[in-house]
Coordinates of C-alpha atoms in Angstrom, one line a residue:
Chain V
M125 CA 0.2 -0.2 0.0
V126 CA 0.9 3.1 -0.8
D127 CA 1.4 6.4 1.9
P128 CA -0.7 9.3 0.2
T129 CA 1.0 12.5 0.4
P130 CA 0.0 14.7 2.4
T131 CA -0.5 18.3 0.7
D132 CA 0.5 22.0 2.3
A133 CA -3.0 22.5 3.3
P134 CA -5.2 20.4 5.0
V135 CA -8.5 19.3 3.7
I136 CA -9.6 19.2 7.6
E137 CA -8.6 21.9 10.0
L138 CA -9.8 21.9 14.1
R139 CA -8.1 24.8 16.1
G140 CA -9.1 25.4 19.8
A141 CA -11.7 23.0 19.0
G142 CA -14.7 23.2 22.1
K143 CA -18.3 22.6 22.5
T144 CA -20.5 22.5 25.8
Y145 CA -23.6 21.0 26.0
R146 CA -26.2 22.8 28.2
S147 CA -28.9 21.1 29.6
G148 CA -31.4 23.6 32.3
S149 CA -27.6 25.1 34.8
I150 CA -26.1 21.3 34.2
E151 CA -22.8 22.0 31.6
F152 CA -21.3 19.2 30.4
E153 CA -17.9 20.4 27.8
A154 CA -17.9 17.7 25.1
L155 CA -14.9 19.1 23.3
K156 CA -12.0 20.9 25.7
G157 CA -10.5 22.5 23.0
I158 CA -9.1 20.3 20.4
D159 CA -6.4 20.6 17.3
L160 CA -7.2 18.1 14.7
A161 CA -5.6 18.5 10.7
I162 CA -6.3 16.1 8.2
H163 CA -5.2 15.9 4.9
E164 CA -6.1 14.9 1.3
G165 CA -6.3 11.2 0.9
E166 CA -5.5 10.0 4.9
Y167 CA -7.2 7.3 6.2
V168 CA -7.5 8.7 10.1
A169 CA -9.6 6.6 12.9
I170 CA -10.5 8.6 15.5
M171 CA -10.6 6.1 18.6
G172 CA -11.9 5.9 22.0
P173 CA -14.8 4.9 24.4
S174 CA -18.1 6.1 24.7
G175 CA -18.5 8.7 26.1
S176 CA -14.9 10.5 25.4
G177 CA -16.0 13.3 22.4
K178 CA -15.6 11.3 19.4
S179 CA -18.8 11.0 18.0
T180 CA -19.3 15.3 19.1
I181 CA -16.6 15.1 17.5
M182 CA -18.0 13.3 14.1
N183 CA -21.0 15.7 14.7
V184 CA -18.8 19.0 14.3
L185 CA -16.4 17.4 11.3
G186 CA -20.1 16.2 9.1
C187 CA -21.2 19.5 10.0
L188 CA -24.5 17.9 12.1
D189 CA -23.2 20.4 15.0
T190 CA -21.1 23.5 15.2
L191 CA -19.0 24.6 17.6
T192 CA -19.3 26.8 20.6
R193 CA -16.0 27.8 20.4
G194 CA -12.8 27.3 18.3
E195 CA -12.3 26.9 14.7
Y196 CA -13.3 24.0 11.7
R197 CA -12.2 24.7 8.3
L198 CA -13.6 22.6 5.7
G199 CA -11.7 22.4 2.1
G200 CA -10.7 26.0 3.4
T201 CA -13.8 27.6 4.1
D202 CA -14.8 28.3 7.8
V203 CA -17.6 26.4 8.3
N204 CA -18.7 27.6 12.1
D205 CA -20.5 31.2 10.6
L206 CA -22.8 29.4 7.8
D207 CA -26.0 29.2 8.6
E208 CA -28.5 26.1 8.2
V209 CA -28.7 26.1 4.5
D210 CA -24.8 26.8 3.6
L211 CA -24.5 24.3 5.7
A212 CA -26.5 21.7 3.6
A213 CA -24.8 22.1 0.7
I214 CA -21.5 22.0 2.3
R215 CA -22.1 17.9 4.0
N216 CA -24.1 17.8 0.5
R217 CA -20.8 18.5 -1.4
Q218 CA -18.1 18.0 1.1
I219 CA -19.3 14.9 2.8
G220 CA -20.4 11.4 2.6
F221 CA -22.0 9.9 5.7
V222 CA -21.5 5.8 6.3
F223 CA -23.6 5.5 9.4
Q224 CA -23.5 2.6 11.4
G225 CA -27.4 1.5 10.9
F226 CA -27.2 2.1 7.3
N227 CA -29.8 4.4 7.4
L228 CA -31.5 3.8 3.8
L229 CA -34.6 4.6 2.9
S230 CA -36.6 1.0 2.4
S231 CA -39.4 2.2 0.5
L232 CA -36.3 2.9 -1.8
P233 CA -34.8 0.5 -4.7
A234 CA -30.6 0.8 -4.2
W235 CA -29.7 3.0 -7.0
R236 CA -32.3 5.2 -5.8
N237 CA -30.6 5.6 -2.1
V238 CA -27.4 6.1 -3.7
E239 CA -29.0 9.0 -5.8
L240 CA -30.3 11.0 -2.8
P241 CA -27.4 12.9 -2.7
L242 CA -26.8 14.4 -6.0
I243 CA -31.3 14.9 -5.9
Y244 CA -30.1 17.6 -3.5
G245 CA -27.6 18.6 -5.9
G246 CA -29.4 19.7 -8.0
V247 CA -27.5 16.8 -10.3
P248 CA -30.4 16.5 -13.6
R249 CA -32.0 13.6 -13.4
N250 CA -30.7 10.9 -15.8
E251 CA -26.9 12.3 -15.5
R252 CA -28.5 10.6 -11.7
K253 CA -29.3 7.6 -12.8
E254 CA -26.0 6.7 -14.1
R255 CA -23.7 8.1 -11.6
A256 CA -26.0 6.4 -9.2
E257 CA -24.5 2.7 -11.1
Q258 CA -21.4 3.8 -11.2
A259 CA -20.9 4.0 -7.8
L260 CA -22.5 0.6 -6.9
V261 CA -21.2 -1.2 -9.6
R262 CA -17.8 0.6 -7.4
V263 CA -19.0 -1.1 -4.4
G264 CA -19.4 -4.6 -6.1
L265 CA -22.9 -4.3 -6.3
G266 CA -23.3 -3.8 -10.5
D267 CA -25.9 -6.2 -10.1
R268 CA -28.1 -5.0 -7.2
F269 CA -29.5 -1.8 -8.6
E270 CA -33.3 -2.8 -8.1
N271 CA -33.2 -4.5 -4.7
R272 CA -34.3 -2.7 -1.4
P273 CA -33.1 -2.7 1.6
G274 CA -35.3 -5.5 2.9
E275 CA -33.9 -7.9 -0.1
L276 CA -30.0 -6.8 1.0
S277 CA -27.6 -8.0 3.6
G278 CA -26.4 -6.2 6.4
G279 CA -23.2 -6.4 4.6
Q280 CA -24.6 -5.4 1.4
Q281 CA -26.7 -2.6 3.0
Q282 CA -23.2 -1.1 4.2
R283 CA -22.0 -1.6 0.3
V284 CA -24.9 0.4 -0.5
A285 CA -24.6 3.7 2.0
V286 CA -20.6 3.8 1.0
A287 CA -21.9 4.0 -2.7
R288 CA -24.5 6.2 -1.4
A289 CA -21.2 8.3 -0.1
L290 CA -19.1 8.3 -3.0
V291 CA -21.9 9.1 -5.8
G292 CA -21.8 12.6 -5.2
E293 CA -17.4 12.8 -4.9
P294 CA -17.1 14.2 -1.7
T295 CA -13.4 16.0 0.7
M296 CA -14.3 13.4 2.5
I297 CA -16.1 10.2 3.9
L298 CA -17.0 10.2 7.0
A299 CA -17.5 7.4 9.0
D300 CA -19.7 6.6 12.1
E301 CA -19.2 3.1 14.0
P302 CA -19.8 2.1 10.0
T303 CA -18.9 -2.2 11.2
G304 CA -21.1 -2.0 14.7
N305 CA -24.5 -3.2 13.2
L306 CA -22.3 -6.1 11.3
D307 CA -21.3 -9.8 12.0
S308 CA -17.1 -10.6 11.1
V309 CA -17.5 -11.4 7.6
S310 CA -19.2 -8.0 6.4
T311 CA -17.4 -6.4 8.7
Q312 CA -13.9 -7.8 7.1
D313 CA -16.0 -7.3 3.7
V314 CA -16.8 -3.3 4.7
L315 CA -13.1 -2.4 6.1
A316 CA -11.8 -4.3 2.3
L317 CA -13.7 -1.6 1.0
F318 CA -12.3 1.2 2.3
D319 CA -8.8 0.1 2.2
E320 CA -9.4 0.1 -1.4
L321 CA -10.9 3.2 -1.3
H322 CA -8.0 4.5 1.1
A323 CA -5.8 3.0 -2.1
R324 CA -7.0 4.8 -4.5
G325 CA -6.4 8.3 -2.5
R326 CA -10.0 8.9 -0.9
T327 CA -10.0 11.0 2.5
I328 CA -11.7 9.2 4.7
V329 CA -12.1 9.5 8.6
L330 CA -13.5 6.6 10.6
I331 CA -14.5 6.7 13.8
T332 CA -14.8 3.9 16.4
H333 CA -14.6 2.4 19.6
E334 CA -12.9 -0.9 17.8
L335 CA -9.2 -1.2 17.8
E336 CA -9.1 -4.0 15.4
V337 CA -11.4 -1.7 12.6
A338 CA -8.8 1.6 13.8
R339 CA -6.5 -0.9 12.7
R340 CA -7.0 -0.3 9.1
A341 CA -6.0 3.1 9.0
A342 CA -3.1 4.6 8.4
R343 CA -3.6 7.1 11.5
I344 CA -5.4 6.5 14.9
V345 CA -5.9 9.5 16.9
W346 CA -7.2 8.5 20.9
V347 CA -10.1 10.1 22.3
R348 CA -11.1 10.0 25.5
D349 CA -12.9 12.9 27.9
G350 CA -13.3 15.3 25.1
E351 CA -9.6 15.5 24.7
I352 CA -6.9 13.9 21.8
L353 CA -4.7 11.8 24.0
R354 CA -2.6 10.3 21.5
D355 CA -2.3 11.7 17.6
E356 CA 0.1 8.5 15.8
L357 CA 0.5 7.3 12.6
N358 CA -0.4 3.0 12.3
E359 CA 3.3 1.1 11.2
D360 CA 1.1 -1.8 10.0
V361 CA -0.5 0.6 7.2
A362 CA 2.1 3.4 7.3
A363 CA 5.3 1.3 6.7
Chain U
M89 CA -34.2 20.4 -5.5
N90 CA -37.1 21.6 -7.5
W91 CA -40.6 21.3 -7.0
L92 CA -40.7 18.2 -9.6
E93 CA -38.3 16.5 -7.3
S94 CA -40.6 17.2 -4.6
F95 CA -43.8 15.8 -5.9
R96 CA -41.7 12.5 -7.1
T97 CA -40.5 12.4 -3.4
S98 CA -44.1 13.2 -1.8
W99 CA -46.0 11.3 -4.0
S100 CA -43.5 8.4 -3.7
A101 CA -43.8 8.6 0.5
V102 CA -47.8 9.0 -0.5
Y103 CA -47.7 5.7 -2.7
S104 CA -45.8 4.0 0.4
H105 CA -48.7 4.1 2.5
A106 CA -51.2 3.6 0.5
L107 CA -53.7 2.7 3.4
R108 CA -53.1 5.2 5.0
S109 CA -53.4 7.8 3.0
T110 CA -56.9 6.5 1.7
L111 CA -58.2 7.3 5.0
T112 CA -56.9 11.0 5.6
V113 CA -58.3 11.3 2.0
L114 CA -61.8 10.1 2.0
G115 CA -62.4 12.1 5.4
I116 CA -61.5 14.9 2.9
L117 CA -63.7 13.1 0.1
I118 CA -67.0 13.0 2.4
G119 CA -66.9 16.1 2.9
I120 CA -66.3 18.1 0.3
A121 CA -68.8 15.7 -1.8
A122 CA -71.4 16.6 1.0
V123 CA -70.3 20.3 0.6
I124 CA -71.0 19.9 -3.9
L125 CA -74.3 17.3 -2.2
T126 CA -75.9 19.8 0.1
V127 CA -75.7 22.9 -1.9
G128 CA -77.0 21.7 -5.1
L129 CA -80.3 20.0 -2.8
G130 CA -80.7 23.6 -1.6
L131 CA -79.5 24.9 -5.0
G132 CA -82.3 22.4 -6.2
T133 CA -85.0 22.6 -3.8
Q134 CA -85.2 25.8 -4.6
K135 CA -85.1 25.5 -8.3
D136 CA -88.7 23.2 -7.6
V137 CA -90.4 26.0 -4.9
S138 CA -90.3 28.5 -7.9
A139 CA -91.0 25.6 -11.1
Q140 CA -93.8 25.4 -9.2
I141 CA -94.9 29.1 -8.1
S142 CA -94.3 29.3 -11.6
S143 CA -97.1 26.7 -12.3
L144 CA -99.5 28.9 -11.4
G145 CA -99.5 30.8 -14.0
S146 CA -96.6 34.2 -15.5
N147 CA -96.1 37.0 -14.5
L148 CA -99.7 36.7 -12.2
L149 CA -100.7 38.9 -9.0
I150 CA -103.0 37.6 -7.1
V151 CA -105.2 39.6 -4.8
A152 CA -107.5 38.0 -2.0
P153 CA -110.0 40.4 0.6
G154 CA -108.9 41.1 3.3
S155 CA -110.0 40.7 6.8
S156 CA -113.5 41.1 8.1
T157 CA -114.0 42.3 11.5
D158 CA -116.8 40.6 13.7
T159 CA -119.3 42.9 15.8
S160 CA -116.9 41.9 19.3
G161 CA -114.1 43.7 17.0
V162 CA -112.3 40.2 16.1
R163 CA -110.3 40.8 13.3
G164 CA -110.2 37.7 11.1
G165 CA -106.8 37.3 9.1
F166 CA -106.8 38.4 5.3
G167 CA -109.6 36.1 3.1
S168 CA -111.7 36.3 6.2
S169 CA -114.5 38.0 4.7
S170 CA -115.8 38.9 1.9
T171 CA -114.9 42.0 0.7
L172 CA -113.9 41.3 -3.2
T173 CA -117.2 40.7 -5.9
R174 CA -117.2 39.7 -9.3
A175 CA -117.8 43.4 -10.4
D176 CA -113.7 44.8 -9.3
A177 CA -112.8 41.8 -11.5
D178 CA -114.8 42.8 -14.2
A179 CA -113.5 46.3 -13.5
L180 CA -110.0 45.0 -13.7
A181 CA -110.6 43.4 -16.5
S182 CA -111.5 46.5 -18.7
S183 CA -108.4 47.5 -20.7
V184 CA -109.5 51.1 -20.3
N185 CA -109.3 50.7 -16.6
A186 CA -105.8 48.4 -15.8
P187 CA -103.7 48.5 -19.4
D188 CA -101.0 46.4 -17.9
I189 CA -103.4 44.1 -17.1
S190 CA -104.2 41.3 -20.1
G191 CA -105.8 38.8 -18.1
V192 CA -108.6 38.5 -15.1
A193 CA -109.6 35.3 -14.0
A194 CA -111.8 35.5 -10.4
E195 CA -112.2 32.4 -8.9
K196 CA -115.2 31.4 -6.2
T197 CA -113.6 28.2 -4.5
T198 CA -116.0 25.5 -2.2
S199 CA -115.9 22.5 -0.9
L200 CA -118.0 20.3 -2.6
S201 CA -119.5 16.5 -2.9
L202 CA -119.1 15.2 -6.3
E203 CA -121.4 12.1 -7.6
A204 CA -121.2 10.2 -10.1
N205 CA -122.8 6.6 -10.9
D206 CA -122.8 5.1 -8.2
T207 CA -119.0 6.7 -6.8
N208 CA -118.6 10.0 -4.6
W209 CA -115.8 11.9 -4.3
T210 CA -115.0 15.2 -2.5
T211 CA -112.9 18.1 -4.0
S212 CA -112.7 22.0 -4.4
V213 CA -115.6 23.5 -6.9
T214 CA -114.0 26.2 -8.5
G215 CA -116.4 28.8 -10.6
T216 CA -114.4 31.3 -12.7
T217 CA -114.8 32.4 -16.3
A218 CA -113.6 31.7 -19.5
S219 CA -109.4 33.2 -18.9
W220 CA -109.1 31.3 -16.3
L221 CA -107.4 28.7 -18.3
D222 CA -104.8 31.0 -20.0
V223 CA -104.2 33.2 -16.5
R224 CA -103.6 30.1 -14.8
A225 CA -101.5 28.8 -17.6
R226 CA -103.0 25.3 -18.2
T227 CA -104.1 23.0 -20.5
L228 CA -106.9 20.5 -21.2
S229 CA -106.0 17.2 -22.0
T230 CA -109.0 16.2 -23.7
G231 CA -112.9 18.4 -24.9
E232 CA -113.2 22.0 -23.9
F233 CA -113.3 24.5 -21.4
I234 CA -116.0 26.4 -20.0
S235 CA -116.8 29.4 -22.5
A236 CA -118.5 33.3 -21.9
E237 CA -121.6 31.5 -23.0
D238 CA -121.8 29.1 -20.2
D239 CA -121.2 32.0 -18.0
E240 CA -123.6 34.4 -19.2
T241 CA -126.2 31.2 -19.2
S242 CA -125.1 29.4 -16.0
A243 CA -124.5 26.5 -18.1
A244 CA -124.4 23.5 -16.4
V245 CA -121.2 22.5 -17.2
I246 CA -118.0 21.1 -15.4
V247 CA -113.8 20.2 -16.3
L248 CA -113.0 17.6 -13.9
G249 CA -109.0 17.6 -12.9
S250 CA -107.4 14.9 -13.6
E251 CA -107.2 13.3 -10.1
T252 CA -110.8 14.1 -10.0
A253 CA -112.0 12.5 -12.8
D254 CA -109.5 9.5 -12.6
E255 CA -111.7 9.3 -8.7
L256 CA -115.1 9.4 -10.1
F257 CA -114.9 7.9 -13.6
G258 CA -111.7 5.6 -13.9
T259 CA -110.6 3.9 -17.0
Q260 CA -113.8 5.4 -18.1
R261 CA -114.1 7.8 -20.8
V262 CA -114.8 11.2 -19.1
V263 CA -116.0 13.7 -21.4
G264 CA -120.1 14.0 -21.6
Q265 CA -120.4 12.1 -18.1
S266 CA -122.9 13.4 -16.1
V267 CA -121.3 14.6 -12.1
V268 CA -124.4 15.0 -10.0
I269 CA -123.7 18.2 -7.3
S270 CA -125.7 19.1 -4.9
D271 CA -128.7 17.6 -6.3
K272 CA -127.7 19.3 -9.6
P273 CA -127.0 17.3 -13.2
F274 CA -123.5 18.9 -14.5
Q275 CA -122.3 17.6 -17.9
V276 CA -118.8 16.9 -18.0
I277 CA -117.2 18.9 -21.0
G278 CA -113.7 19.0 -20.2
V279 CA -110.6 16.9 -18.7
L280 CA -107.4 19.3 -17.5
D281 CA -104.0 18.0 -18.0
T282 CA -102.3 17.3 -15.2
A283 CA -99.8 19.9 -13.3
G284 CA -98.9 18.6 -9.8
S285 CA -98.9 20.3 -7.0
D286 CA -97.9 23.4 -5.2
S287 CA -97.0 24.0 -1.5
S288 CA -101.0 24.2 -0.3
D289 CA -102.9 22.6 -3.2
N290 CA -103.3 19.5 -5.5
L291 CA -103.1 21.1 -8.8
D292 CA -104.8 18.0 -10.3
D293 CA -107.6 17.6 -7.9
L294 CA -110.8 20.6 -8.5
A295 CA -113.0 20.8 -10.3
I296 CA -114.3 23.8 -12.6
V297 CA -118.0 25.1 -13.9
P298 CA -118.7 28.5 -15.2
F299 CA -118.4 31.5 -12.2
S300 CA -122.3 32.6 -12.6
T301 CA -123.7 29.0 -11.8
A302 CA -121.1 28.6 -9.0
A303 CA -122.6 31.6 -7.5
S304 CA -126.6 31.1 -8.0
V305 CA -126.5 27.6 -8.2
L306 CA -124.1 26.1 -5.6
V307 CA -123.3 29.1 -3.4
G308 CA -126.4 31.6 -3.3
G309 CA -127.7 34.0 -0.8
T310 CA -125.3 37.0 0.0
E311 CA -122.7 35.5 0.0
S312 CA -123.4 35.2 -4.3
A313 CA -121.2 37.5 -6.0
A314 CA -118.8 37.0 -3.5
V315 CA -114.8 35.9 -4.9
S316 CA -112.3 34.3 -3.0
T317 CA -109.4 35.2 -5.2
I318 CA -108.2 37.2 -7.9
Y319 CA -105.6 36.1 -10.6
L320 CA -104.7 39.2 -12.3
Q321 CA -102.0 38.4 -14.8
A322 CA -99.8 41.2 -16.1
A323 CA -99.4 41.8 -20.2
S324 CA -95.4 41.2 -19.2
D325 CA -92.7 40.8 -16.7
G326 CA -91.5 44.3 -17.4
Q327 CA -95.6 45.5 -16.6
L328 CA -95.9 43.5 -13.2
S329 CA -95.1 46.2 -10.9
A330 CA -97.5 48.6 -13.1
A331 CA -99.8 46.0 -13.4
Y332 CA -100.2 46.1 -9.6
Q333 CA -100.1 49.9 -9.3
E334 CA -103.3 49.7 -11.6
A335 CA -104.7 46.8 -9.7
E336 CA -104.2 47.8 -6.1
T337 CA -105.7 51.8 -7.4
L338 CA -108.8 50.8 -9.0
L339 CA -110.0 48.1 -6.0
L340 CA -109.2 51.7 -3.8
N341 CA -111.4 53.4 -5.3
L342 CA -114.4 51.0 -6.2
H343 CA -114.2 50.3 -2.6
S344 CA -114.0 54.1 -1.4
I345 CA -110.9 53.6 0.7
T346 CA -108.5 56.4 0.8
D347 CA -105.6 55.6 2.7
S348 CA -103.9 52.1 1.5
T349 CA -102.7 51.1 4.6
A350 CA -106.8 50.2 5.6
A351 CA -106.8 48.4 2.3
D352 CA -109.4 45.4 2.6
F353 CA -108.0 43.5 0.2
S354 CA -104.4 42.2 -0.8
I355 CA -102.3 41.8 -3.4
S356 CA -99.4 39.6 -3.7
S357 CA -96.9 38.8 -6.4
Q358 CA -95.6 35.4 -7.5
D359 CA -92.4 36.8 -7.6
A360 CA -93.1 38.3 -3.2
L361 CA -94.3 34.4 -3.3
V362 CA -90.7 33.0 -5.2
S363 CA -88.4 35.2 -2.8
T364 CA -89.7 34.6 0.2
A365 CA -89.8 30.8 -0.4
T366 CA -86.1 31.1 -1.8
A367 CA -85.3 32.9 1.4
V368 CA -86.1 30.2 3.5
Y369 CA -84.5 27.4 1.6
E370 CA -82.0 29.8 1.3
T371 CA -81.0 29.9 5.1
L372 CA -81.6 26.1 5.3
T373 CA -79.0 25.8 2.5
I374 CA -76.6 27.3 4.3
L375 CA -77.4 25.9 7.9
L376 CA -76.9 22.2 6.3
T377 CA -73.2 23.6 4.4
G378 CA -72.6 24.5 7.7
V379 CA -72.6 21.5 9.2
A380 CA -71.3 19.6 6.1
G381 CA -68.5 22.5 5.8
L382 CA -67.3 21.5 9.7
S383 CA -67.2 17.8 8.4
L384 CA -64.4 19.4 5.8
L385 CA -62.9 21.0 8.5
V386 CA -62.4 17.6 10.5
G387 CA -61.1 16.0 7.5
G388 CA -58.9 19.3 7.2
I389 CA -57.9 18.2 10.6
G390 CA -56.7 14.6 10.0
V391 CA -55.0 15.3 7.2
M392 CA -52.8 17.5 10.1
N393 CA -52.4 14.5 12.3
I394 CA -51.7 11.9 9.6
M395 CA -48.9 14.1 8.5
L396 CA -48.0 15.1 12.1
V397 CA -47.6 11.2 12.1
S398 CA -45.5 11.1 9.3
V399 CA -43.1 13.4 10.1
S400 CA -42.4 11.8 13.6
E401 CA -42.8 8.5 12.4
R402 CA -40.1 9.8 9.4
T403 CA -37.8 11.3 12.1
R404 CA -35.0 9.6 11.1
E405 CA -35.6 10.0 7.5
I406 CA -35.5 14.2 7.9
G407 CA -32.4 13.8 9.7
L408 CA -30.8 11.4 7.2
R409 CA -32.1 13.6 4.3
K410 CA -30.6 17.1 6.3
A411 CA -27.4 15.3 6.1
L412 CA -26.7 14.4 2.8
G413 CA -27.6 17.9 2.3
A414 CA -31.9 18.8 2.1
P415 CA -32.1 22.3 3.0
P416 CA -34.6 23.1 5.8
G417 CA -36.9 24.6 2.7
A418 CA -36.6 21.5 0.1
I419 CA -37.6 19.3 3.8
R420 CA -40.8 21.6 4.4
R421 CA -41.7 21.4 0.4
Q422 CA -41.8 17.8 0.5
F423 CA -44.3 17.7 3.3
L424 CA -46.2 20.1 2.1
I425 CA -46.4 19.4 -0.9
E426 CA -47.6 15.0 0.6
A427 CA -50.1 17.2 2.3
A428 CA -51.4 19.1 -1.1
I429 CA -51.5 15.7 -2.4
L430 CA -53.5 14.5 0.0
G431 CA -56.0 17.5 0.2
L432 CA -56.0 17.7 -3.8
S433 CA -57.0 13.7 -4.7
G434 CA -59.9 14.5 -1.8
G435 CA -60.9 17.3 -3.7
L436 CA -61.1 15.7 -6.6
L437 CA -62.3 12.2 -5.3
G438 CA -64.5 14.4 -3.3
A439 CA -66.4 16.4 -6.4
I440 CA -66.6 13.5 -8.2
L441 CA -68.5 11.3 -5.9
G442 CA -70.3 14.3 -5.1
V443 CA -71.2 15.2 -9.3
T444 CA -72.3 10.8 -9.4
A445 CA -74.1 11.3 -5.8
A446 CA -76.3 14.4 -7.3
L447 CA -77.1 13.2 -10.5
L448 CA -77.9 9.9 -9.5
L449 CA -80.0 11.0 -6.1
P450 CA -82.7 12.7 -7.8
G451 CA -84.1 9.6 -9.6
V452 CA -84.1 8.6 -5.6
I453 CA -85.3 11.4 -3.6
G454 CA -87.5 12.6 -5.8
S455 CA -85.9 16.2 -5.6
S456 CA -83.9 18.2 -7.8
I457 CA -80.3 18.5 -7.4
V458 CA -78.4 21.9 -9.2
V459 CA -74.2 20.6 -9.1
S460 CA -72.9 24.1 -9.7
P461 CA -69.9 23.8 -11.4
A462 CA -68.8 27.2 -8.6
A463 CA -69.3 25.1 -5.6
V464 CA -67.3 22.3 -6.9
A465 CA -64.3 24.7 -8.3
L466 CA -64.3 26.4 -4.9
S467 CA -64.6 22.9 -2.8
I468 CA -61.6 21.5 -4.9
G469 CA -59.8 24.9 -3.9
V470 CA -60.7 24.8 -0.8
A471 CA -59.3 20.7 0.2
I472 CA -55.8 22.3 -1.3
V473 CA -56.1 25.1 0.7
I474 CA -57.1 23.2 3.9
G475 CA -54.5 19.9 3.1
V476 CA -51.9 22.7 2.7
S477 CA -53.0 24.8 5.8
F478 CA -52.6 21.8 8.4
G479 CA -49.5 20.4 6.7
V480 CA -47.7 24.2 7.2
Y481 CA -47.7 22.9 10.7
P482 CA -45.6 19.3 10.6
A483 CA -43.7 20.8 7.8
T484 CA -42.0 23.6 9.1
R485 CA -41.9 20.7 12.3
A486 CA -39.8 18.7 10.4
A487 CA -38.2 21.3 8.9
R488 CA -36.7 22.3 12.0
L489 CA -35.3 19.2 12.8
A490 CA -31.6 19.3 13.7
P491 CA -30.2 16.6 11.9
I492 CA -28.1 14.8 14.3
D493 CA -31.6 14.6 16.9
A494 CA -33.3 12.8 13.8
L495 CA -30.4 10.5 13.0
R496 CA -30.3 9.0 16.9
S497 CA -34.3 8.6 17.1
E498 CA -35.4 5.5 16.6

């Protein structure tokens, strides 16, 4: 495997990022001012137990939640100042989500699930179908265009979700416990897919609490109690 | 995401919850059909009543005797005295006195028993003149009507209403038969065509004799010159009020009354009867439409209910769509269109049901139903407005959901 060559300007940059949740008079500091920079083509695992703040990092990186202090730059844009509509556009173009629970719409066939981001991106109808099918072929589901999620195995469903994350050519793929609902065979299957995407130069951020999963990434960021504990290159992969 | 895409998404949501959507649509459908039918029934009844009143004759004024006051000062109602006489009717018939009145028919009506062969039948016997047929807009089915000559000679001839003829003679040939009233024989010279019934009388159950015959032979005494009603026909619709003026002035003069408020007769026009009857049915229609409108409101609340269920059930979907880049506007639009689809389907189907029922029901209930295109168009419009306005709140709620919260919900 080839080590990707990081360019100078990071794609993702958190500076002094802090997030405090308030519920009545109780305050909870989920992020205590972290710094993190991820370059194009990197495969980073954010690793930590539950309650460590890794979900908050995922929400912030995915523009699903905003910081209470500090700065988040995505592809050079300061995301903190944007409103709902602009954030929606950023999510649409720059981020491809892969969720633990797949989050496919059960009433739609595979290709229609994959085309969803393109609908919101304003891509014309005929082009959407073509690109959705290409993305499904890329994740190895070339013969499953018309199947609904209920007719697919868990591993296949997550592949559809990965195809959906890829279809809009986003700046990064953000995977939140993508193997959490999968058996060991499907887990290997999906992780192999990520390896392959990484090899082709995709930027991948993977959030997990399983060391076995995190070990597939080239860089592991250990998070605990809202702080970065360690940020290290994974020798096995990076070598 | 453009409108077409939003529509496709909304449609597939409506379609994939077919049963629920159908039930919601049913609520609107029933409301719309009820509104169309009640408005139609109201308009139809108004039309029926106007037609019945018009069946009295066209451009008609009806003069009735005034009230009588007995020795103890008790005043009877209009028609209780016999202040109108044959002389009044003859004066009104003069084209010099009343140029705008083209026809006059004085009626002297009393209830008597008619005997024929071995059967008998009690009906209202009307003494009148030859002009009655024209003024009351009636026609004969067989034979002829009483003539001016019959009136002059007090001929013992009689014309029967179709039902009366039927009761007395059944299927036998009627003209030429003899009818006995108060021991006096009358020759049947004609039978009237059927005319149905107006609000108070059966127009087919009656017997007509010459006025003079009724006055002298049947009623007699001091009452003989009195008439119960005088029907006046104006020469045209536009001359109706002139005819009214002439009749009033003339009768006041003849009766030597200077103050028109003290008149011992009353003149009512057919239009007045129509508008009174119409006003009653209009009020009834408004009331019923209000009730039907309430059911439409309930249907609208049904849409809102289903949309709220739909939003909370699809919270994850909303979260996902937002995560994938749907701006709040696109989500709001999706749910609004969904509500509009429910409203519009209910409106269209309700209109189809209402119009179909309006075409089929009159045969069953015997009352006409008038489908007004305006009411149909309006109710479909209202259905969409209801769908959309009751959809605004759920759609706004969906659009405001924070994507992370929505994604986490189970």
